[in-house]
Amino acid sequence: MVDTEVYSNTGGQSSKSTPVGAVAKFASGGKRIRKKDLGAMAMTYGYVYVAQVSIGASQQQLFNVLKEAEAYPGPSLIIAYAPCINHGIKGGMTRTQTVGKEAVACGYWHLWHFNPQLEAEGKNPFVLDSKEPDWSKFQDFLKKEVRYTSLQKMFPTEAEELFQAAEKNAQWRYNGYRRLSEMKY
């Protein structure tokens, strides 16, 4: 599944996948609630192989996940970060690989995989593949996309508040993933 974070095929509407602070159709003042975590939801089944990837961040992680998912004897879900035209990437769509790498480096997107077979071996089925993000780059990452900077131009005070909330949400999610990865089995 590709996660563009908006309904890009219907004109960039806001959805449950749209992150806090992003401007989209039906969220012209910036979305105010945390985006859903489809991967975490799928993990709750306990028998689905789930992974989150970004080809621009780590082709090796993507390759390993694809091999594991193919070998897994049940359903698999791989969620790929996919910058799209509705993000309004400064520098254009030719930068999508770089944007994916930057998204992971600053903590906007996280790489991980969940293999239920590991639990039967007494191992933690959740593996956090991302390194500790450089949170100092998070705000700059947001400001490289028109879906965020347009909010900053229209509503600067609200934008600052929502951008801080977006960073806190990303930290909350990363810390949750880290806790999952440190669980003993």
Short mmCIF file of C-alpha atoms in Angstrom, two decimals:
data_model
loop_
_atom_site.label_atom_id
_atom_site.label_comp_id
_atom_site.label_asym_id
_atom_site.label_seq_id
_atom_site.Cartn_x
_atom_site.Cartn_y
_atom_site.Cartn_z
CA MET A 1 0.00 0.00 0.00
CA VAL A 2 1.32 3.44 -0.82
CA ASP A 3 0.66 6.10 1.80
CA THR A 4 0.42 9.51 0.16
CA GLU A 5 -1.22 10.84 3.33
CA VAL A 6 -4.06 12.37 1.27
CA TYR A 7 -6.63 11.11 -1.17
CA SER A 8 -4.38 12.19 -4.01
CA ASN A 9 -6.47 10.49 -6.68
CA THR A 10 -9.53 12.59 -5.76
CA GLY A 11 -8.01 16.05 -5.53
CA GLY A 12 -6.12 15.94 -2.25
CA GLN A 13 -8.96 15.57 0.22
CA SER A 14 -8.27 15.28 3.92
CA SER A 15 -8.49 11.74 5.28
CA LYS A 16 -7.67 9.77 8.41
CA SER A 17 -4.23 9.41 6.86
CA THR A 18 -3.61 13.15 6.62
CA PRO A 19 -1.10 14.31 9.28
CA VAL A 20 -1.63 17.15 11.75
CA GLY A 21 -1.02 20.58 10.27
CA ALA A 22 -1.33 19.57 6.62
CA VAL A 23 -3.62 21.60 4.40
CA ALA A 24 -5.92 19.53 2.20
CA LYS A 25 -9.36 19.83 0.68
CA PHE A 26 -11.81 19.94 3.61
CA ALA A 27 -8.94 20.89 5.95
CA SER A 28 -7.96 24.30 4.60
CA GLY A 29 -7.07 25.47 8.10
CA GLY A 30 -4.77 22.51 8.66
CA LYS A 31 -5.82 19.11 9.98
CA ARG A 32 -6.00 19.07 13.78
CA ILE A 33 -6.12 15.40 14.78
CA ARG A 34 -3.45 12.71 14.65
CA LYS A 35 -3.37 10.49 11.57
CA LYS A 36 -4.30 6.84 11.93
CA ASP A 37 -1.59 4.21 12.18
CA LEU A 38 -2.76 1.51 9.78
CA GLY A 39 0.30 -0.64 10.48
CA ALA A 40 -0.32 -0.66 14.23
CA MET A 41 -3.94 -1.54 13.60
CA ALA A 42 -2.96 -4.48 11.38
CA MET A 43 -0.46 -5.74 13.99
CA THR A 44 -3.29 -6.19 16.49
CA TYR A 45 -4.54 -9.18 14.49
CA GLY A 46 -1.38 -11.02 15.50
CA TYR A 47 -1.17 -13.09 12.30
CA VAL A 48 -0.48 -10.41 9.67
CA TYR A 49 3.05 -9.60 8.51
CA VAL A 50 3.26 -5.78 8.56
CA ALA A 51 6.02 -3.38 7.58
CA GLN A 52 6.53 0.31 7.03
CA VAL A 53 9.09 1.31 4.38
CA SER A 54 10.49 4.21 2.39
CA ILE A 55 12.50 3.31 -0.69
CA GLY A 56 14.36 6.62 -0.53
CA ALA A 57 15.42 5.97 3.06
CA SER A 58 16.60 2.37 2.81
CA GLN A 59 16.46 0.15 -0.24
CA GLN A 60 18.03 -2.65 1.83
CA GLN A 61 15.26 -2.53 4.43
CA LEU A 62 12.67 -2.55 1.63
CA PHE A 63 14.33 -5.54 -0.05
CA ASN A 64 14.52 -7.48 3.24
CA VAL A 65 10.88 -6.72 4.06
CA LEU A 66 9.71 -7.79 0.61
CA LYS A 67 11.57 -11.10 0.96
CA GLU A 68 10.14 -11.74 4.44
CA ALA A 69 6.61 -10.76 3.40
CA GLU A 70 6.75 -13.05 0.36
CA ALA A 71 7.97 -15.96 2.49
CA TYR A 72 5.39 -15.36 5.23
CA PRO A 73 2.63 -18.02 5.09
CA GLY A 74 -0.22 -15.59 5.74
CA PRO A 75 -1.41 -12.11 4.82
CA SER A 76 1.19 -9.36 4.47
CA LEU A 77 0.82 -5.60 4.45
CA ILE A 78 3.67 -3.30 3.44
CA ILE A 79 3.02 0.41 3.84
CA ALA A 80 5.30 2.62 1.73
CA TYR A 81 5.80 6.35 2.23
CA ALA A 82 4.86 7.91 -1.10
CA PRO A 83 5.28 11.65 -1.64
CA CYS A 84 2.76 12.89 -4.18
CA ILE A 85 1.99 15.99 -6.19
CA ASN A 86 -0.51 17.18 -3.55
CA HIS A 87 2.33 17.59 -1.06
CA GLY A 88 3.67 20.48 -3.13
CA ILE A 89 7.27 19.39 -2.73
CA LYS A 90 9.63 22.31 -3.19
CA GLY A 91 11.96 21.29 -5.99
CA GLY A 92 9.31 19.09 -7.63
CA MET A 93 8.44 15.42 -7.85
CA THR A 94 11.95 14.49 -9.03
CA ARG A 95 12.95 14.78 -5.35
CA THR A 96 10.68 11.99 -4.04
CA GLN A 97 13.56 9.64 -3.16
CA THR A 98 15.34 12.41 -1.28
CA VAL A 99 12.11 13.42 0.46
CA GLY A 100 11.60 9.81 1.62
CA LYS A 101 15.11 9.76 3.06
CA GLU A 102 14.63 13.11 4.78
CA ALA A 103 11.25 11.99 6.20
CA VAL A 104 12.89 9.08 8.00
CA ALA A 105 15.98 11.03 9.07
CA CYS A 106 13.91 13.72 10.82
CA GLY A 107 11.35 11.35 12.36
CA TYR A 108 8.41 12.22 10.14
CA TRP A 109 8.21 8.58 8.92
CA HIS A 110 9.51 5.45 10.65
CA LEU A 111 10.83 2.18 9.25
CA TRP A 112 9.85 -1.07 10.98
CA HIS A 113 8.56 -4.57 10.41
CA PHE A 114 6.41 -7.03 12.35
CA ASN A 115 6.86 -10.75 11.68
CA PRO A 116 4.46 -12.90 13.75
CA GLN A 117 6.61 -16.01 13.14
CA LEU A 118 9.33 -14.59 15.41
CA GLU A 119 7.07 -14.87 18.46
CA ALA A 120 6.96 -18.69 18.09
CA GLU A 121 10.77 -18.61 18.28
CA GLY A 122 10.64 -16.62 21.52
CA LYS A 123 11.74 -13.45 19.73
CA ASN A 124 10.12 -10.05 19.59
CA PRO A 125 8.07 -9.94 16.37
CA PHE A 126 8.42 -6.13 16.13
CA VAL A 127 11.68 -4.68 14.82
CA LEU A 128 12.26 -0.93 14.63
CA ASP A 129 14.52 -0.39 11.61
CA SER A 130 14.78 3.40 11.94
CA LYS A 131 17.61 4.94 13.88
CA GLU A 132 16.89 7.64 16.46
CA PRO A 133 15.68 10.59 14.35
CA ASP A 134 17.32 14.00 14.30
CA TRP A 135 14.31 15.87 15.64
CA SER A 136 16.02 19.22 15.00
CA LYS A 137 15.29 18.69 11.28
CA PHE A 138 11.56 17.98 11.68
CA GLN A 139 10.24 21.54 11.33
CA ASP A 140 12.48 22.21 8.32
CA PHE A 141 11.11 19.07 6.68
CA LEU A 142 7.54 20.36 7.02
CA LYS A 143 8.51 23.70 5.54
CA LYS A 144 9.65 22.05 2.31
CA GLU A 145 6.07 21.19 1.35
CA VAL A 146 3.32 23.54 0.23
CA ARG A 147 0.70 21.54 2.13
CA TYR A 148 2.34 22.92 5.29
CA THR A 149 3.74 26.28 4.17
CA SER A 150 0.37 27.43 2.79
CA LEU A 151 -1.02 27.13 6.33
CA GLN A 152 1.93 29.14 7.60
CA LYS A 153 1.14 31.94 5.14
CA MET A 154 -2.60 32.03 5.90
CA PHE A 155 -2.59 31.33 9.64
CA PRO A 156 0.95 31.75 11.06
CA THR A 157 -0.01 31.38 14.72
CA GLU A 158 -2.11 28.26 14.14
CA ALA A 159 0.58 26.85 11.85
CA GLU A 160 3.23 27.11 14.56
CA GLU A 161 0.92 25.38 17.03
CA LEU A 162 0.01 22.61 14.57
CA PHE A 163 3.61 22.08 13.42
CA GLN A 164 4.66 21.60 17.05
CA ALA A 165 1.76 19.17 17.51
CA ALA A 166 2.86 17.27 14.37
CA GLU A 167 6.36 16.90 15.80
CA LYS A 168 5.03 15.77 19.17
CA ASN A 169 2.81 13.22 17.40
CA ALA A 170 5.80 11.88 15.47
CA GLN A 171 7.82 11.61 18.69
CA TRP A 172 4.91 9.88 20.44
CA ARG A 173 4.64 7.36 17.60
CA TYR A 174 8.41 6.74 17.50
CA ASN A 175 8.53 6.24 21.28
CA GLY A 176 5.67 3.75 21.01
CA TYR A 177 7.54 1.84 18.31
CA ARG A 178 10.70 1.89 20.40
CA ARG A 179 8.82 0.47 23.40
CA LEU A 180 7.40 -2.30 21.20
CA SER A 181 10.87 -3.14 19.91
CA GLU A 182 12.27 -3.40 23.46
CA MET A 183 9.63 -5.83 24.75
CA LYS A 184 10.93 -9.17 26.03
CA TYR A 185 9.47 -12.40 24.62
#
